[in-house]
Each structure stands twice: as C-alpha cells, then as structure tokens.
mmCIF file of C-alpha atoms in Angstrom:
data_model
loop_
_atom_site.group_PDB
_atom_site.id
_atom_site.type_symbol
_atom_site.label_atom_id
_atom_site.label_comp_id
_atom_site.label_asym_id
_atom_site.label_seq_id
_atom_site.Cartn_x
_atom_site.Cartn_y
_atom_site.Cartn_z
ATOM 1 C CA ALA A 1 2.009 50.497 77.226
ATOM 2 C CA GLN A 2 -1.370 50.446 77.524
ATOM 3 C CA SER A 3 -4.394 50.181 74.585
ATOM 4 C CA VAL A 4 -7.754 49.713 75.008
ATOM 5 C CA THR A 5 -10.122 48.504 71.443
ATOM 6 C CA GLN A 6 -14.191 48.857 71.676
ATOM 7 C CA LEU A 7 -14.797 46.650 69.102
ATOM 8 C CA ASP A 8 -18.334 48.360 68.109
ATOM 9 C CA SER A 9 -18.110 52.317 67.602
ATOM 10 C CA GLN A 10 -22.543 51.813 66.855
ATOM 11 C CA VAL A 11 -24.834 49.148 68.997
ATOM 12 C CA PRO A 12 -28.325 50.035 67.265
ATOM 13 C CA VAL A 13 -30.937 47.809 69.618
ATOM 14 C CA PHE A 14 -34.759 47.492 70.752
ATOM 15 C CA GLU A 15 -35.753 48.896 74.187
ATOM 16 C CA GLU A 16 -35.828 45.785 76.698
ATOM 17 C CA ALA A 17 -33.537 43.440 73.896
ATOM 18 C CA PRO A 18 -30.172 42.750 76.245
ATOM 19 C CA VAL A 19 -27.392 44.821 74.899
ATOM 20 C CA GLU A 20 -23.511 43.845 75.072
ATOM 21 C CA LEU A 21 -20.417 47.139 74.249
ATOM 22 C CA ARG A 22 -17.185 44.912 73.963
ATOM 23 C CA CYS A 23 -14.117 45.795 75.168
ATOM 24 C CA ASN A 24 -10.501 44.447 74.916
ATOM 25 C CA TYR A 25 -7.276 46.121 76.564
ATOM 26 C CA SER A 26 -3.914 45.507 76.310
ATOM 27 C CA SER A 27 -1.082 45.930 79.187
ATOM 28 C CA SER A 28 1.625 43.845 80.683
ATOM 29 C CA VAL A 29 0.987 45.197 84.048
ATOM 30 C CA SER A 30 -1.764 44.626 86.652
ATOM 31 C CA VAL A 31 -4.847 47.572 85.194
ATOM 32 C CA TYR A 32 -7.575 48.561 86.786
ATOM 33 C CA LEU A 33 -10.708 48.877 84.689
ATOM 34 C CA PHE A 34 -13.740 51.540 84.153
ATOM 35 C CA TRP A 35 -16.532 51.904 82.281
ATOM 36 C CA TYR A 36 -17.912 55.758 81.843
ATOM 37 C CA VAL A 37 -20.607 56.909 80.539
ATOM 38 C CA GLN A 38 -21.352 60.388 78.600
ATOM 39 C CA TYR A 39 -25.398 62.286 77.862
ATOM 40 C CA PRO A 40 -24.761 64.222 74.571
ATOM 41 C CA ASN A 41 -22.648 67.473 75.359
ATOM 42 C CA GLN A 42 -21.832 66.277 79.055
ATOM 43 C CA GLY A 43 -18.731 65.219 80.709
ATOM 44 C CA LEU A 44 -18.445 61.426 81.912
ATOM 45 C CA GLN A 45 -19.900 59.737 84.256
ATOM 46 C CA LEU A 46 -18.402 56.565 86.282
ATOM 47 C CA LEU A 47 -20.634 53.770 85.317
ATOM 48 C CA LEU A 48 -18.579 51.163 87.029
ATOM 49 C CA LYS A 49 -14.659 49.882 87.785
ATOM 50 C CA TYR A 50 -12.743 47.285 88.029
ATOM 51 C CA LEU A 51 -10.014 46.931 90.758
ATOM 52 C CA SER A 52 -10.152 43.683 92.292
ATOM 53 C CA GLY A 53 -11.580 40.913 93.890
ATOM 54 C CA SER A 54 -14.887 39.625 92.092
ATOM 55 C CA THR A 55 -14.324 39.396 88.273
ATOM 56 C CA LEU A 56 -17.980 40.586 87.761
ATOM 57 C CA VAL A 57 -18.955 44.413 89.044
ATOM 58 C CA LYS A 58 -22.298 46.084 88.712
ATOM 59 C CA SER A 59 -23.870 49.436 88.876
ATOM 60 C CA ILE A 60 -26.923 50.603 90.292
ATOM 61 C CA ASN A 61 -28.631 51.038 87.187
ATOM 62 C CA GLY A 62 -28.399 47.373 86.161
ATOM 63 C CA PHE A 63 -25.283 47.261 84.447
ATOM 64 C CA GLU A 64 -22.622 44.817 84.820
ATOM 65 C CA ALA A 65 -18.892 43.934 83.170
ATOM 66 C CA GLU A 66 -16.780 41.051 83.925
ATOM 67 C CA PHE A 67 -13.256 41.287 83.704
ATOM 68 C CA ASN A 68 -11.543 38.242 82.055
ATOM 69 C CA LYS A 69 -7.699 39.060 82.578
ATOM 70 C CA SER A 70 -7.425 35.851 80.052
ATOM 71 C CA GLN A 71 -9.354 36.776 77.524
ATOM 72 C CA THR A 72 -7.901 40.424 78.774
ATOM 73 C CA SER A 73 -11.623 41.868 77.891
ATOM 74 C CA PHE A 74 -13.869 43.941 80.000
ATOM 75 C CA HIS A 75 -17.741 43.380 78.254
ATOM 76 C CA LEU A 76 -20.175 45.559 79.574
ATOM 77 C CA ARG A 77 -23.781 43.809 79.452
ATOM 78 C CA LYS A 78 -27.562 44.883 80.609
ATOM 79 C CA PRO A 79 -30.144 42.355 80.244
ATOM 80 C CA SER A 80 -32.685 44.707 79.125
ATOM 81 C CA VAL A 81 -31.933 48.726 78.062
ATOM 82 C CA HIS A 82 -34.218 51.565 78.441
ATOM 83 C CA ILE A 83 -34.549 54.008 75.373
ATOM 84 C CA SER A 84 -32.702 56.543 78.672
ATOM 85 C CA ASP A 85 -29.880 54.159 78.286
ATOM 86 C CA THR A 86 -28.838 55.965 74.526
ATOM 87 C CA ALA A 87 -25.580 56.981 75.773
ATOM 88 C CA GLU A 88 -21.628 57.369 74.379
ATOM 89 C CA TYR A 89 -20.055 54.326 76.991
ATOM 90 C CA PHE A 90 -16.225 54.434 77.535
ATOM 91 C CA CYS A 91 -14.133 51.791 78.661
ATOM 92 C CA ALA A 92 -10.793 52.777 80.026
ATOM 93 C CA VAL A 93 -8.111 51.488 81.615
ATOM 94 C CA ARG A 94 -4.839 52.618 83.781
ATOM 95 C CA PRO A 95 -2.343 51.080 85.471
ATOM 96 C CA ALA A 96 -2.843 49.262 89.037
ATOM 97 C CA SER A 97 0.759 51.235 89.904
ATOM 98 C CA SER A 98 0.461 54.347 88.561
ATOM 99 C CA ASN A 99 0.266 57.187 91.164
ATOM 100 C CA THR A 100 -1.089 59.859 88.193
ATOM 101 C CA GLY A 101 -4.642 58.232 87.748
ATOM 102 C CA LYS A 102 -4.065 58.733 83.567
ATOM 103 C CA LEU A 103 -6.594 56.813 82.075
ATOM 104 C CA ILE A 104 -6.485 55.420 78.559
ATOM 105 C CA PHE A 105 -9.507 55.271 76.882
ATOM 106 C CA GLY A 106 -10.972 53.252 74.153
ATOM 107 C CA GLN A 107 -12.758 54.969 71.037
ATOM 108 C CA GLY A 108 -16.302 54.868 72.177
ATOM 109 C CA THR A 109 -19.924 52.858 71.196
ATOM 110 C CA THR A 110 -22.403 54.468 70.939
ATOM 111 C CA LEU A 111 -25.635 52.832 72.263
ATOM 112 C CA GLN A 112 -29.031 53.279 70.336
ATOM 113 C CA VAL A 113 -31.796 52.623 72.283
ATOM 114 C CA LYS A 114 -34.983 52.519 69.697
ATOM 115 C CA PRO A 115 -38.336 52.001 70.954
ATOM 116 C CA SER B 1 -17.830 66.915 98.580
ATOM 117 C CA GLN B 2 -16.019 67.072 96.028
ATOM 118 C CA THR B 3 -17.095 69.104 92.565
ATOM 119 C CA ILE B 4 -15.309 70.025 89.172
ATOM 120 C CA HIS B 5 -16.044 73.641 87.775
ATOM 121 C CA GLN B 6 -15.578 73.752 83.739
ATOM 122 C CA TRP B 7 -15.821 76.899 82.312
ATOM 123 C CA PRO B 8 -17.282 78.156 79.194
ATOM 124 C CA ALA B 9 -19.710 75.132 78.234
ATOM 125 C CA THR B 10 -19.201 76.862 74.705
ATOM 126 C CA LEU B 11 -16.806 78.520 72.453
ATOM 127 C CA VAL B 12 -16.744 79.921 68.910
ATOM 128 C CA GLN B 13 -13.818 80.954 68.467
ATOM 129 C CA PRO B 14 -11.760 82.233 64.465
ATOM 130 C CA VAL B 15 -8.616 80.600 63.566
ATOM 131 C CA GLY B 16 -5.691 82.699 65.048
ATOM 132 C CA SER B 17 -7.413 83.856 67.974
ATOM 133 C CA PRO B 18 -6.173 83.076 71.944
ATOM 134 C CA LEU B 19 -7.855 80.806 74.453
ATOM 135 C CA SER B 20 -7.953 79.819 77.778
ATOM 136 C CA LEU B 21 -10.137 77.425 79.559
ATOM 137 C CA GLU B 22 -10.488 76.941 83.205
ATOM 138 C CA CYS B 23 -11.179 74.384 85.476
ATOM 139 C CA THR B 24 -11.524 74.802 89.377
ATOM 140 C CA VAL B 25 -11.931 71.978 91.743
ATOM 141 C CA GLU B 26 -13.365 72.328 94.968
ATOM 142 C CA GLY B 27 -13.029 70.135 98.622
ATOM 143 C CA THR B 28 -10.266 68.363 97.791
ATOM 144 C CA SER B 29 -6.156 69.401 98.293
ATOM 145 C CA ASN B 30 -2.969 68.393 95.883
ATOM 146 C CA PRO B 31 -5.846 66.974 93.638
ATOM 147 C CA ASN B 32 -3.841 65.380 89.822
ATOM 148 C CA LEU B 33 -5.524 67.100 87.564
ATOM 149 C CA TYR B 34 -6.383 66.570 83.294
ATOM 150 C CA TRP B 35 -6.863 67.884 80.103
ATOM 151 C CA TYR B 36 -8.647 65.632 77.650
ATOM 152 C CA ARG B 37 -9.665 66.696 74.492
ATOM 153 C CA GLN B 38 -12.668 64.002 72.074
ATOM 154 C CA ALA B 39 -12.835 64.666 68.589
ATOM 155 C CA ALA B 40 -15.820 64.271 66.751
ATOM 156 C CA GLY B 41 -16.325 60.532 66.330
ATOM 157 C CA ARG B 42 -13.174 60.054 68.346
ATOM 158 C CA GLY B 43 -12.352 58.802 71.522
ATOM 159 C CA LEU B 44 -10.540 61.012 74.095
ATOM 160 C CA GLN B 45 -7.233 61.987 74.351
ATOM 161 C CA LEU B 46 -5.328 63.079 77.228
ATOM 162 C CA LEU B 47 -3.501 66.264 76.502
ATOM 163 C CA PHE B 48 -1.677 67.378 79.975
ATOM 164 C CA TYR B 49 -2.149 66.288 83.074
ATOM 165 C CA SER B 50 -0.651 67.787 86.391
ATOM 166 C CA VAL B 51 0.242 66.335 89.885
ATOM 167 C CA GLY B 52 1.196 69.653 91.847
ATOM 168 C CA ILE B 53 1.301 73.802 91.168
ATOM 169 C CA GLY B 54 3.886 74.322 88.571
ATOM 170 C CA GLN B 55 4.064 70.398 87.374
ATOM 171 C CA ILE B 56 2.528 70.372 83.681
ATOM 172 C CA SER B 57 3.225 66.770 81.895
ATOM 173 C CA SER B 58 2.156 67.359 77.624
ATOM 174 C CA GLU B 59 1.093 63.871 76.600
ATOM 175 C CA VAL B 60 1.230 64.902 73.058
ATOM 176 C CA PRO B 61 2.838 67.910 71.005
ATOM 177 C CA GLN B 62 0.388 69.679 69.974
ATOM 178 C CA ASN B 63 -0.933 73.689 69.552
ATOM 179 C CA LEU B 64 -2.084 74.210 73.127
ATOM 180 C CA SER B 65 -0.259 74.960 76.787
ATOM 181 C CA ALA B 66 -1.503 73.742 80.369
ATOM 182 C CA SER B 67 -0.453 75.942 83.868
ATOM 183 C CA ARG B 68 -1.476 75.017 87.374
ATOM 184 C CA PRO B 69 -1.242 78.459 89.466
ATOM 185 C CA GLN B 70 -2.788 77.613 91.833
ATOM 186 C CA ASP B 71 -3.442 73.390 94.039
ATOM 187 C CA ARG B 72 -7.518 73.268 92.892
ATOM 188 C CA GLN B 73 -6.857 74.891 89.287
ATOM 189 C CA PHE B 74 -5.631 74.171 85.669
ATOM 190 C CA ILE B 75 -6.035 76.611 82.616
ATOM 191 C CA LEU B 76 -5.526 75.209 79.117
ATOM 192 C CA SER B 77 -4.616 77.614 76.757
ATOM 193 C CA SER B 78 -3.396 78.906 72.896
ATOM 194 C CA LYS B 79 -1.515 81.707 71.578
ATOM 195 C CA LYS B 80 -2.870 80.727 68.234
ATOM 196 C CA LEU B 81 -6.164 78.701 67.326
ATOM 197 C CA LEU B 82 -6.320 76.087 64.470
ATOM 198 C CA LEU B 83 -9.224 74.646 62.862
ATOM 199 C CA SER B 84 -7.758 71.276 64.074
ATOM 200 C CA ASP B 85 -8.012 72.304 67.628
ATOM 201 C CA SER B 86 -11.911 72.284 67.826
ATOM 202 C CA GLY B 87 -13.219 69.645 69.750
ATOM 203 C CA PHE B 88 -14.183 68.699 73.194
ATOM 204 C CA TYR B 89 -12.472 69.361 76.275
ATOM 205 C CA LEU B 90 -12.882 67.748 79.839
ATOM 206 C CA CYS B 91 -10.911 68.387 83.066
ATOM 207 C CA ALA B 92 -10.567 65.488 85.667
ATOM 208 C CA TRP B 93 -9.064 65.314 88.191
ATOM 209 C CA THR B 94 -7.696 62.004 90.919
ATOM 210 C CA PRO B 95 -7.308 62.299 94.191
ATOM 211 C CA GLY B 96 -3.725 62.925 94.773
ATOM 212 C CA THR B 97 -2.950 60.108 97.174
ATOM 213 C CA GLY B 98 -4.315 55.972 97.039
ATOM 214 C CA PHE B 99 -4.267 54.686 93.876
ATOM 215 C CA ASN B 100 -7.780 52.911 93.684
ATOM 216 C CA THR B 101 -9.907 55.570 92.495
ATOM 217 C CA GLU B 102 -11.624 56.882 89.150
ATOM 218 C CA ALA B 103 -11.394 59.545 87.561
ATOM 219 C CA PHE B 104 -14.054 62.997 87.976
ATOM 220 C CA PHE B 105 -14.578 64.393 85.090
ATOM 221 C CA GLY B 106 -16.273 67.939 84.253
ATOM 222 C CA GLN B 107 -19.347 68.778 82.257
ATOM 223 C CA GLY B 108 -16.896 70.299 79.119
ATOM 224 C CA THR B 109 -16.651 72.823 76.670
ATOM 225 C CA ARG B 110 -17.452 72.374 73.526
ATOM 226 C CA LEU B 111 -14.686 74.563 71.172
ATOM 227 C CA THR B 112 -15.768 75.275 67.859
ATOM 228 C CA VAL B 113 -12.625 76.805 65.853
ATOM 229 C CA VAL B 114 -14.152 79.047 63.000
#
C-alpha cells in the first residue's frame, strides 16, 4: 500500500519570497508522483508530474519539483511566489504498474501568499 | 478534446433525504472513473472507482453507492443522507488504456447536509 504525507498544513509566505511545500511518500513499488493545485470551490488541476527520466520536473508557471528516491520525497518549490499562487496544493502518488489510475493523496497544504 | 462535467455545483440537503450526483465525460471512450470526497480541512479520499459499465469498486464502507449505467456516466447516490456526508465531491477520469497519465477532475459538488 502507498501513503503520502504533506508535512505542512499551512504555509504563509510573502509575495516574491521563495516557497517549498514538502511531500513524502511510502511505497514498496515504483510510483508516479503528482502535484495538483486547487483554487477555492474548484476541482483539482494538474501542476506537474514525475513519471520517469529527469528527476526535476517543471510547470509552466514557475513551479518545480524534484523526485528524490532515496528520501522518498517530491517537494514542490517556487523561487518567487505571486498572490495568485494562493491555493491548496495536493501531492499524490499512484503505483506505476497500476492500470486503474487510483491516486493516493496527501492531506494538502494551503499556501497563503501575503502582499 | 476531453471534458468532464459534474453537477450540481452546490447542494443543500436535509438529513435523511436521498442524493444523486452525476458526472459525465466527453471526448473519450472507456475511461476509468472515480469519485473522491474532500472533507473540510482534510485531503481527498477515494470513494469509488469504475473500469467499465456496471463495474464498481468501493474503497471505503459508507452510506453512499455508485453506479455506471453508461460508458461515460458515473453517478454517486445515497438513499438517506447523514450529516457526516457533507463535503466536496469530485469526479475524475483517467484513460482506460495507458498507465502514465494523470487524473482529470471535474469542478466538484459542494454538499451540505443540514
């Protein structure tokens, strides 16, 4: 079985400051890793994903995450945040060999960007 | 392109009343379909998933049920709602073939049981 732990429930940060949202997972099999973002009262949107290859993956809006197999982590980072980045962020995993696509989510981290 | 529709967007229902939430996917065939629930201040919990018409797998015991009467239609139901059924319900889909893709989510339904 897999599990995901997001170590921070809330992360307050000032605009233009860097931010890191932490995600650790547990799995006995290879996994795919995802970060989703959720704006208030909306569904989830994919931010970025790691399937294979380069361990550093980037989104189009400046976020990046690095897969660290030895530490079983997939932390999300952004060097300079904007007010519009305020949202809830979810880390998720699924077994690489699974054909059902079921995701296991962390509890979520609320990013609060202050002016 | 593929789209996913979920309705209603918000719903307020009394305790003991029935529930029916509907989700449809367009632009793809034989998708895997999922119902997740997000309770206040908590993460997402997978409730049901389906890999085909009439095939429903339940992930947690609960007061809810799911059905898939058509290939791209997924329905979440309850005969009698409980206060604890309140939450944000999200429908999602993944392609039926191919393993290395993400899940695509609907806009969600905010259910308040009063």
